[in-house]
Amino acid sequence: MSTTGIYGLSGSGIDVDSMVKVGMLSKQNQYDKMYKEEVKNEWKKEAYSDLYSSLNTFNQSTLSNYKMSATTSPMLAKSASEGIVTATANADAAQMSHTVKVTSLSTNAYLQTNDTGITRKSTNESSINLKDLLYDADELKEQEEKYNAMSADESQKAAISFTISDGKSDDGNTVTKTISISYDELFGSSQTLNDLATKIKNSGVNIQASYDSVNDSFSLYQKTGGSANQINLSVGTSGTTETNVRSRQLLNSLNLASVTTDQTTGEQSLTDLAQFNTTYLTPETIGASGTDGEAVIDGKKYTTTSSKLTVGNVSYTLGGVGSTTVSVSQDTDKLVENVKQFVTDYNKIIDALNTKYYEKQYSDYGVLTKSQENQMTEEQVKKWNEKAKSGLLYHDQQLGKIISSMREALYTPVEGTDSSYNTMMSLGISSSTDQGHIKLDEDKLKKALAADPNAVRNVFAASGDTTKTVDGVTTTTTDYNKEGVMNRISDALFSNLKTLKSYAGDSSETSDGSTLGTLIEQLKTKMSDFKTQMDAFESTLYDKYDAMETAIQQLSVQMGYITG
């Protein structure tokens, strides 16, 4: 738009806006050139960040799995009697048979209301209010009158108080907590058996408490098994006589019994616990302990507080009393599946890299300017940009280096092994295309494993580390030729990703200090400065045409006067 907004009054017939637009063409072309360069670099940065992300995920997640001994040397542990013992073995377990004799199973301390059920002094046999367990109708009326006469401070004092402990272990981890119920909670809030269970659960002891309203049963369960992990309920004599008596009465009303398990049949039975004395008040404790699991493995006795035992890299789960054998061998089927999965994962990443490296370029499709985009539909712009972005990494030097290093790592023999199976080819892995796509010959792999069970582990995951001591100083270096294929690929990716991050960053964010990010930021600044210059130049052009129009108009007036 012109600076004065009105042209043509002089009768010159000049289209000033068109003249200014023509005058700005050179400047606009310069700006468009910078804009296209900036957008092209943004696209490249985005392409590099996608490449970085996929390679980093492959290196940190996928590839690391194939360095693990559980993947390269899976073992199979089979029990002759899985009702007695089941087992799993890790990669370092010896291939042999183990004798196992289970003499006892671990149990958890477990208390629950016996067949008598919960005792209530109230005539309301279904009530779960604690006060109905403690008082009959006359007593309750009397106690509520006392409560109503209490001050606010008195009502907060303990009406019920006992301690609960989760064991007497030697490691100092025993937790003992006091469970208190105030007069206000007992009479004002009418606390229930559910509230009592919640207080115990939230106290911090390792004990689960619950009330089963359907069967009218209260239970306490020690979460950890073994003889050192217990459930102990104690009432002392430090409080008032009334509090001590009512606390004992409350616990007695639960009629708790210990749940015991027959080690041979697995059947459970109840053994009633002693009741607290409510006449002669002395410190008392009732409770129960769990039992330790015990097994003799290859002649040596082991104990456990759970059903689990790990001996010699074999994990045993004890299921019943008796004797059996556990045979450990290599899990060949699992290992073959793992190698097949590696071939799939490797092909997926190498094919993706090759697709980018050889992606077709469309030289007739470049970055669109804003003016060009405004003349096209959204769908047309989208399709145009798809072709314009194609081939951004075509024959990219850094990408080519990554592909080359991965292929070299795959096919270079692993030195330092005492086996002729020291290459991927010897394990049945070979190229299926000239771009690095690989395939697996399963029969060849199985033959290699039969001859050398450690073949995959050595070729895949050998560390290649060598240690040298000079003048008392020990240094560790990595020998590429002795390194396993997974470590070679990982090291190569780590190095190339570092270079890639320095050049293009690890995201599309431009303010990341990367070379490409800095270039984009500089271009944006240059464009902003140039846009300011363009606006100033445009204003100058309009000012000139303003002056010209004014001069023509004045000349027209003068001529009219002369000819007048």
Short mmCIF file of C-alpha atoms in Angstrom, two decimals, residues 222-456:
data_model
loop_
_atom_site.label_atom_id
_atom_site.label_comp_id
_atom_site.label_asym_id
_atom_site.label_seq_id
_atom_site.Cartn_x
_atom_site.Cartn_y
_atom_site.Cartn_z
CA GLN A 222 2.08 -61.27 58.09
CA LYS A 223 3.14 -60.26 54.57
CA THR A 224 6.56 -61.97 54.83
CA GLY A 225 7.04 -65.64 55.57
CA GLY A 226 9.58 -67.35 57.84
CA SER A 227 9.93 -67.95 61.55
CA ALA A 228 11.45 -64.51 62.23
CA ASN A 229 8.40 -62.76 60.82
CA GLN A 230 5.58 -62.86 63.34
CA ILE A 231 2.34 -61.33 64.52
CA ASN A 232 2.48 -60.29 68.18
CA LEU A 233 -0.31 -58.52 70.08
CA SER A 234 0.64 -57.09 73.47
CA VAL A 235 -1.18 -55.30 76.29
CA GLY A 236 0.81 -53.74 79.13
CA THR A 237 -0.09 -52.10 82.41
CA SER A 238 1.10 -48.53 81.83
CA GLY A 239 -2.37 -47.11 81.10
CA THR A 240 -5.39 -46.84 83.36
CA THR A 241 -6.96 -50.01 84.71
CA GLU A 242 -10.10 -49.30 82.68
CA THR A 243 -8.10 -48.95 79.44
CA ASN A 244 -6.07 -52.12 80.12
CA VAL A 245 -9.17 -54.17 80.88
CA ARG A 246 -11.13 -52.94 77.84
CA SER A 247 -8.13 -53.45 75.54
CA ARG A 248 -7.84 -57.07 76.65
CA GLN A 249 -11.57 -57.58 76.30
CA LEU A 250 -11.54 -56.20 72.76
CA LEU A 251 -8.73 -58.50 71.62
CA ASN A 252 -10.33 -61.48 73.40
CA SER A 253 -13.65 -60.79 71.65
CA LEU A 254 -11.94 -61.42 68.28
CA ASN A 255 -11.32 -65.08 69.34
CA LEU A 256 -8.16 -65.29 67.24
CA ALA A 257 -6.64 -68.60 66.22
CA SER A 258 -3.40 -69.38 64.39
CA VAL A 259 -3.71 -70.89 60.94
CA THR A 260 -1.21 -73.75 60.62
CA THR A 261 -0.35 -75.74 57.49
CA ASP A 262 0.43 -79.45 57.37
CA GLN A 263 3.76 -79.68 55.53
CA THR A 264 2.93 -83.04 53.97
CA THR A 265 -0.71 -82.69 52.94
CA GLY A 266 -0.93 -78.92 52.68
CA GLU A 267 -4.13 -78.92 54.72
CA GLN A 268 -4.73 -75.97 57.06
CA SER A 269 -6.17 -76.02 60.55
CA LEU A 270 -6.82 -73.56 63.40
CA THR A 271 -5.08 -73.51 66.79
CA ASP A 272 -6.74 -71.21 69.32
CA LEU A 273 -4.55 -68.56 70.93
CA ALA A 274 -4.54 -67.93 74.64
CA GLN A 275 -6.93 -65.27 75.95
CA PHE A 276 -5.69 -62.19 77.79
CA ASN A 277 -6.22 -62.19 81.54
CA THR A 278 -8.71 -59.47 82.50
CA THR A 279 -8.49 -60.03 86.26
CA TYR A 280 -4.78 -60.06 87.09
CA LEU A 281 -3.29 -57.35 84.93
CA THR A 282 0.26 -58.21 83.96
CA PRO A 283 2.01 -57.52 80.62
CA GLU A 284 0.96 -60.20 78.16
CA THR A 285 1.63 -61.08 74.54
CA ILE A 286 -0.17 -63.48 72.21
CA GLY A 287 0.69 -64.22 68.59
CA ALA A 288 2.09 -66.60 66.04
CA SER A 289 5.15 -67.12 63.83
CA GLY A 290 5.61 -68.27 60.29
CA THR A 291 7.83 -71.20 59.38
CA ASP A 292 11.01 -71.35 57.34
CA GLY A 293 11.23 -73.25 54.10
CA GLU A 294 14.07 -75.76 54.03
CA ALA A 295 15.66 -77.76 51.23
CA VAL A 296 18.76 -79.89 50.79
CA ILE A 297 20.32 -79.21 47.39
CA ASP A 298 23.22 -81.38 46.26
CA GLY A 299 23.78 -82.38 49.90
CA LYS A 300 23.78 -78.86 51.41
CA LYS A 301 20.96 -77.48 53.56
CA TYR A 302 19.36 -74.11 52.72
CA THR A 303 16.58 -72.15 54.43
CA THR A 304 14.26 -69.49 53.01
CA THR A 305 11.50 -67.22 54.28
CA SER A 306 9.65 -67.60 50.99
CA SER A 307 9.19 -70.32 48.40
CA LYS A 308 12.31 -69.16 46.52
CA LEU A 309 15.92 -70.32 46.70
CA THR A 310 18.79 -69.46 44.34
CA VAL A 311 21.81 -71.74 44.38
CA GLY A 312 24.56 -71.99 41.76
CA ASN A 313 22.72 -69.66 39.30
CA VAL A 314 19.60 -71.84 39.48
CA SER A 315 16.43 -70.40 41.03
CA TYR A 316 14.23 -72.98 42.74
CA THR A 317 10.58 -72.55 43.68
CA LEU A 318 9.58 -74.96 46.45
CA GLY A 319 6.09 -76.36 45.98
CA GLY A 320 5.87 -79.44 48.19
CA VAL A 321 7.72 -81.72 50.59
CA GLY A 322 9.66 -84.52 48.86
CA SER A 323 12.66 -85.30 46.64
CA THR A 324 13.34 -84.72 42.96
CA THR A 325 16.06 -83.93 40.45
CA VAL A 326 16.51 -80.77 38.38
CA SER A 327 18.37 -81.03 35.07
CA VAL A 328 20.02 -77.90 33.60
CA SER A 329 20.81 -77.71 29.88
CA GLN A 330 21.11 -75.10 27.17
CA ASP A 331 17.76 -73.93 25.83
CA THR A 332 18.63 -74.37 22.16
CA ASP A 333 15.15 -73.60 20.87
CA LYS A 334 15.07 -70.33 22.77
CA LEU A 335 18.56 -69.40 21.58
CA VAL A 336 17.63 -70.02 17.94
CA GLU A 337 14.55 -67.81 18.39
CA ASN A 338 16.72 -65.07 19.88
CA VAL A 339 19.12 -65.17 16.94
CA LYS A 340 16.19 -65.10 14.51
CA GLN A 341 14.86 -62.03 16.31
CA PHE A 342 18.26 -60.34 16.03
CA VAL A 343 18.24 -60.92 12.27
CA THR A 344 14.79 -59.33 12.11
CA ASP A 345 15.80 -56.33 14.25
CA TYR A 346 19.06 -55.79 12.36
CA ASN A 347 17.34 -55.94 8.99
CA LYS A 348 14.72 -53.48 10.16
CA ILE A 349 17.29 -50.83 11.09
CA ILE A 350 19.69 -51.45 8.17
CA ASP A 351 16.81 -51.36 5.68
CA ALA A 352 15.57 -48.08 7.18
CA LEU A 353 19.06 -46.58 6.89
CA ASN A 354 19.46 -47.75 3.31
CA THR A 355 16.05 -46.33 2.41
CA LYS A 356 17.20 -42.89 3.56
CA TYR A 357 20.64 -43.26 1.97
CA TYR A 358 19.27 -44.21 -1.45
CA GLU A 359 16.02 -42.21 -1.32
CA LYS A 360 15.16 -40.60 -4.66
CA GLN A 361 15.69 -36.87 -5.05
CA TYR A 362 13.29 -34.68 -7.04
CA SER A 363 15.38 -31.77 -8.28
CA ASP A 364 12.34 -29.99 -9.75
CA TYR A 365 10.76 -29.70 -6.33
CA GLY A 366 12.27 -27.15 -3.99
CA VAL A 367 11.10 -25.18 -0.97
CA LEU A 368 7.94 -23.17 -1.64
CA THR A 369 7.84 -19.52 -0.70
CA LYS A 370 4.92 -18.20 1.32
CA SER A 371 3.63 -16.47 -1.82
CA GLN A 372 3.73 -19.75 -3.75
CA GLU A 373 1.96 -21.64 -0.96
CA ASN A 374 -0.83 -19.04 -0.92
CA GLN A 375 -1.56 -19.87 -4.57
CA MET A 376 -1.96 -23.61 -3.82
CA THR A 377 -4.39 -25.76 -1.82
CA GLU A 378 -3.31 -27.37 1.45
CA GLU A 379 -3.26 -30.82 -0.17
CA GLN A 380 -1.14 -29.55 -3.08
CA VAL A 381 1.38 -28.03 -0.65
CA LYS A 382 1.52 -31.30 1.30
CA LYS A 383 2.21 -33.41 -1.81
CA TRP A 384 4.75 -30.90 -3.11
CA ASN A 385 6.68 -30.90 0.18
CA GLU A 386 6.72 -34.71 0.30
CA LYS A 387 8.69 -34.70 -2.93
CA ALA A 388 10.78 -31.69 -1.90
CA LYS A 389 11.83 -33.48 1.32
CA SER A 390 12.61 -36.74 -0.47
CA GLY A 391 16.31 -37.56 -0.66
CA LEU A 392 17.45 -35.08 2.01
CA LEU A 393 19.97 -37.69 3.22
CA TYR A 394 20.74 -39.14 -0.22
CA HIS A 395 24.34 -40.41 -0.11
CA ASP A 396 24.83 -38.46 3.14
CA GLN A 397 28.44 -38.92 4.28
CA GLN A 398 27.63 -39.47 7.97
CA LEU A 399 24.80 -41.88 7.20
CA GLY A 400 27.02 -43.81 4.82
CA LYS A 401 29.65 -44.09 7.54
CA ILE A 402 27.11 -45.53 9.97
CA ILE A 403 25.92 -48.16 7.47
CA SER A 404 29.50 -49.10 6.61
CA SER A 405 30.56 -49.46 10.27
CA MET A 406 27.57 -51.70 11.04
CA ARG A 407 28.31 -53.99 8.13
CA GLU A 408 32.01 -54.14 8.99
CA ALA A 409 31.21 -55.00 12.61
CA LEU A 410 28.94 -57.81 11.47
CA TYR A 411 31.35 -59.55 9.15
CA THR A 412 34.73 -59.12 10.88
CA PRO A 413 35.81 -62.36 12.68
CA VAL A 414 35.90 -62.33 16.48
CA GLU A 415 39.45 -63.21 17.52
CA GLY A 416 40.51 -64.71 20.83
CA THR A 417 37.93 -67.51 20.98
CA ASP A 418 38.95 -71.16 21.24
CA SER A 419 36.50 -72.14 18.56
CA SER A 420 36.25 -72.26 14.81
CA TYR A 421 32.81 -70.70 15.19
CA ASN A 422 34.00 -67.11 15.42
CA THR A 423 32.05 -65.31 12.69
CA MET A 424 28.42 -64.56 11.96
CA MET A 425 28.74 -66.62 8.79
CA SER A 426 29.84 -69.66 10.79
CA LEU A 427 26.62 -69.28 12.81
CA GLY A 428 24.50 -69.29 9.65
CA ILE A 429 24.08 -65.52 9.26
CA SER A 430 24.92 -64.17 5.80
CA SER A 431 23.99 -61.40 3.36
CA SER A 432 20.84 -61.73 1.33
CA THR A 433 21.31 -58.48 -0.64
CA ASP A 434 24.21 -56.25 -1.65
CA GLN A 435 22.88 -53.54 0.69
CA GLY A 436 23.49 -55.50 3.88
CA HIS A 437 20.14 -57.24 4.45
CA ILE A 438 20.91 -60.55 6.21
CA LYS A 439 19.34 -64.00 6.52
CA LEU A 440 19.68 -66.98 8.90
CA ASP A 441 20.33 -70.63 8.10
CA GLU A 442 18.77 -72.30 11.18
CA ASP A 443 20.22 -75.73 10.46
CA LYS A 444 23.72 -74.27 10.27
CA LEU A 445 23.15 -72.42 13.56
CA LYS A 446 21.93 -75.57 15.33
CA LYS A 447 24.93 -77.48 14.03
CA ALA A 448 27.25 -74.78 15.40
CA LEU A 449 25.54 -74.88 18.81
CA ALA A 450 25.81 -78.65 18.97
CA ALA A 451 29.56 -78.37 18.37
CA ASP A 452 30.10 -75.30 20.56
CA PRO A 453 27.26 -74.27 22.95
CA ASN A 454 29.06 -70.97 23.69
CA ALA A 455 29.41 -69.98 20.03
CA VAL A 456 26.60 -67.40 19.97
#
